[in-house]
Structures are given as structure tokens and as C-alpha cells.
Amino acid sequence: MKLPSFFRRSPPRVFVVGLDCAAPELVFDRWRDDLPNLSRLAAGGVWGELKSCIPAITVPAWSSMLSSRDPGVLGIYGFRNRADTSYGRMFTANAEHVKEKRVWDYLTEAGKRSVVIGVPQTFPVKPLNGCLISDFLTPGRHSPFAYPPRLKDEVLRIAPDYAFDVNEFRTEDKDWLLRQIYAMTEARFKVVDALLRSEPWDFFMVMEIGVDRIHHGFWRYHDPRHWRYQAGNPYERAIHDYYVYLDAKIGAWLAMLPEDAIVLVVSDHGAKRLDGGICLNEWLWREGYLALKEAPQPGQIVTLEKLIERDAVDWSRTRAWGSGGYYGRVFLNVQGREPEGAVALTEYEAVRDELAEKLAAIPNHRGEAIGTRVFKPQEIYQQVNGVAPDLIVYFGDLLWRSVGSLGHGRIYTFENDTGPDDCNHAQNGLFIWRDPRRPGNGRKVEGAQLMDIAPTVLRALGLSVPGHMQGRALI
């Protein structure tokens, strides 16, 4: 169904479908023939892989994409960040912690109207010229999740069970998980359909977290390279069928859009199999960097956060500790910075270099090199704001995750300490850009990176690109 003629305006408009964690090799290669609408967009536009930020994770990747500022400038290095240089205080990085303007902020200043749905780090909601429904970090339907506030009632009228996320996606109940993912996505898409019909817009963006959740829940069932894969399993087509479902919905939206609307499909990072976990704090303890008042007991799994709460860490003898997740973060205990610093400032770089070298050399459980990459924030970011890790670690170039708990009895584990999860993030996501007024003829673009998206959108909408943006317009 076409939109009424009064919605059709000569100024350009951009419609964005964000797919968290969507994998370029699945869209552009393996399942290209099964995804006719995405393939048609790519054939009529430009497309390619999109290099994510470091770390390649939802928070801060979407904010980096839409502000064209790197995580160091944002001062956000993951979902949870150190609040200060003490040992225990952490914060979850929500909208309050994003200090840089994002695309819709610039458009509001220019008098253009935006509709924003589900984009990470938009809760708590902030005013804009248009309307906004917040993201997967929203506590629940009881929260003030919409702007203007009256929009909340409209959302719940359209989709009474509207869900922001599948909160228990790390589960062995795969039938339940599939039902929850589809229910969440269908409810969100009902709201998108309604707002496309009722709201005027210059910029419309919906971000769907379901792709990420289905990857983490079902990757081993479809990837023959995963060590747990079994051919012919009942969930072998679960991820494929969800992609097909999304493609069909994108096709329905294309039929609703004005013929001259620019369409962008984009993901913040990709996905890859997970070979196992490196127990980062167990390794630091065994190597003498982390000092505990009592040795961890094998089989009694405990998080470092719990040990800190129990005052079980001997900070006077601790030189470094770490954080778990899809990537590792290592913090040095520096004199004059941390309360009980044990690393002198004059030794800081030497200790950091020593740690980086040792971490990069950790082999897998068979003694084989795994290609770990270690980054210093000062070398990869334009600025380093907030309390950054001293080192960021991609174990096995993200084929291994960082496990922060202790008590495993060794430094390798094949069970995730936060629940079943067989997928990690890959550094490259994807983008497809189709502008009917400037056909791209299916050209593949090389070298695109996450921060190129904001300047590309602003340029397409006739706005100048601020000089401080770190990306460049792709078109």
C-alpha cells in the first residue's frame, strides 16, 4: 500500500532499518537468493561490509555510528563501565551517558522531523522534533519509554505486549526463545507500520535486536564450523528463517514508502562462532597479577565483583584485574590513580606492554596459537574520556570470549558463565544504501566504517557534516 499523496514531498527522506549483529556473509553470500528484497536493494544501490568500532558491541557501536564519534570520545567502552577509579563502582551506559549529538539531534536543529524506534542508548528518552520509542535497555512497559509521552499509550494500544528485548535469551529452552524473538519483533513491526502511516518524517529509523538474540541463541545449530554443530538438528534453519522473515517485512515497508525515499539497511557488527572462553581473571591470578586473600576453589564459580564486595582481593599486591564479556578489558592498579595502586607510574607502560604480549600469546587448550589482538585505547581512539580500560582484548580475534569469573580450575572453559551462548561478535557488519535518484547499480563499496553512516545520512538530507565527525560521507 502506498502512502497518501500528502506525505510525498520533494525534499529527500531517509528510511533506516537497523539489524543488530546482522552478518554480511549471510546476507550477501550464503542466503542472497533467499533474501530477494535485500538483494534488490543492493542491486539498485551500493553495499558492503561495515567495519565496526572497537569494541564491536551494541553499546557503544550504535551511538558511535550515529554520532560519528569513536568510543573513546564517547567515553563508553561497553554496556558497563567504571564510574571512577575505585574498584567497585560501575554504571550501565544509557542515553544519559551519550554526550555527543546523534543524527536526529542535528535534524531537530535543522527543523527536520525524525521517527526513532529501538535505537540503543535512547532510554531515558529525550525530546526531539518527532517521536521516539526507546531501546532494549528500557526497564519495561511501565517506564516512560516514548516521546512525546502520549505516544506510549498509542504503542500499547497497537501492541499491548510490546517488548524491548528477550531478557532471558541465554537459555536451553530454544522453542521458548524462538517464540519470544518472533513475538517481540512482530510487536515492534506493528508499531512501525502504524507510525509509517500516521507520522510525517524526514528520517525514520527502526533498530531490531532480534537478530543479535537469535544469533546468540542458535548459531551452533546452523554453522558447520561450530564445535557443537550437528547436521540435521531441529533448529538448523532457525536463523535462516528469521532472516527470510525480516526480508519479507522489509519488502512490505518498501511498498509503503514514497518511491523516492532513500533506504539504508545497516548492522553495527557481525557474528561468528564461539570456540570457547579464556578465564581472564583466573589467568591474571595464576600469572601473579591479581592477588586474592584466598585461592579460588575449583568448581566454586565466583565473579570478581563478588570477591570485591567480600573484600577478598588484596589490592596492595594486585597489579591488574579484568572484566569478562565478548571481549576482555584489563585494568592496571596504578599508584596515584586507584586507591591502593601497586604499579608505579614509571612502570606503567612496561607493565602494560608485558601484559599485552603475554595475553596475545595465550594458546588454545591444544597449545595452538589463536591470533589474539590487544589494543591500547590511546592508540585507537581520537580521545580517551571517562575511565577507559588499559587494554582491550579480542581473544582469538573474537572466536573466544573473555570470562571474568574464577574457580574454573583452569584458564579455558566451554560453558559460558552467564548462560548458554554459542556466538561472538565479528568486527564487520554490513550496509546497503539505495537512493532512487542516484542509482548505485549494485556497486560494492570497500573500506566503509561505522562512523561513515552519520555523515552519509546528514549529507543525503541536505545538511552540512560537522567538522568534528570522524567518518566521511560514503555517497
Steps between C-alpha positions, in 0.01 A plus 500: 500500500634842403492785746246781434623764262519769770798312649696529176737793505783602276766528775690173548405258775702216648347176631740287708465136600756416768563130555716445805775243428386424141778306329619611154597150386146379561329790321739549210615143442350197669132604492499768229254312279265447795489872587350662189424840649843553654655375176284740296607792718865407459463455124353850468735671740840458662590249767785348691644397830508763774793494738376541856659689784720341765339343691260355244200493729150653497591757766678716391489402130161652406582827675838507329328440166239773546730763652808420289710502816709211625450326837790687656345835415166373629670365813297179466688170475214252535168451673657540844779746564706611796333798666830618649841361588375311803475121476129432519292784359355432155224652287286376212545732203153625406384817324613718790861408428494590129623859496558529124220595260356223289336528157154591628645775720649671195176451309298651786721810489442521124122479541476150355282233653619159622334177606738284707408151624716266705838663438743410782570757768176694459366425850431717695328677213592855405297751297544526124309641206293189432439189704712235667450158656794393714730201480574160649647658816151625591395342833154409372160617379443676832780744416457835320638352178358734236521859383271680491362330814157446344663267246537235772124447513486471123779239497327289764169531316660367182714238675392438863785250551766723345841370612831684489715185518500128571653529845576130546643425156778290653285192557488134404125528430539573131131463411415768757780722374380482140147591604626797703719635220221486245243646741732790585580572136140474380381743767772752409418471131129562565598829661730584208217434255266727694749787530589477131134559425438773755818701553671741260876455495827597338697230682345172615709237679407169657759276664421132561693316774351162405779422252757518777288286732436228243871488415602455863230242556529290182839550329632153578198344333572649157880542477684181397824650635362524853634223723149421624333491160305186409362463149127452477422652838148644543621862514731491199285750308396720795733790415439462126122512543521809720707679234240401239227636729687831538558523126127458434422778748753730335324429171167602654653825625647573158148480358383757758780752447497789257667395177784748547582404861861414571532164677788396726533152650783482752646287778735607775720189486486144371501157660726195515520168678628481856778245559520546876587738780828621650462547876668839516508553875596137563794556264595831666491329840711206382752737340534704819331821383183455707549429872221336700484453876388142443559279197189438286364148552461296179133443428384790717441761229505855631507835324771753571224747592396269784859467616533879502181527706640245747830691527671185375742678265839603634531827315836583653651211298269511196646645183209428264146365486258438218142499381316230307278524193529453127836676527734546794578817689809520717555769762833576663513589869698822470654702783336841525202389291343204680458516881761231572706516183782248472644600160724806508440758227859451386424129445157545344592463132741216565236305694235575237729385218592186693135417558404567138775268377408221742128525428561487125708185546240295692439187289182295485448186708697300242801733515425663164528873427160668472586847368398712798505876439571749780429872473611805696219759511741789442606342170154433354288794618511869417453579870477287813223626725355348815678210667624288213645149523875495481476218246217367282540135403350307208578142598546293186394805301154457659477123451551475877322710761635643823366329813532715811413247770743285696489146638508319165816311595667595171510794262277341232128442516242383249200601707406866514476625858198718418297229323505312167651710222663354190570816300736793531507827311697549180675827422315566175130571467328602177328784321276540195425850371237549228420848372252485210620839374862384488501130407811319613462211256600246760847638561687349793667760722828404665639650818180634655499536876238556768553874543437562128126448547409826680672730247348299214148549639552869576640566152211315338253716694667820386684584823865587531723249676649637825877519485548300819334188355757226453335325205449608142190502282497182291289651223 
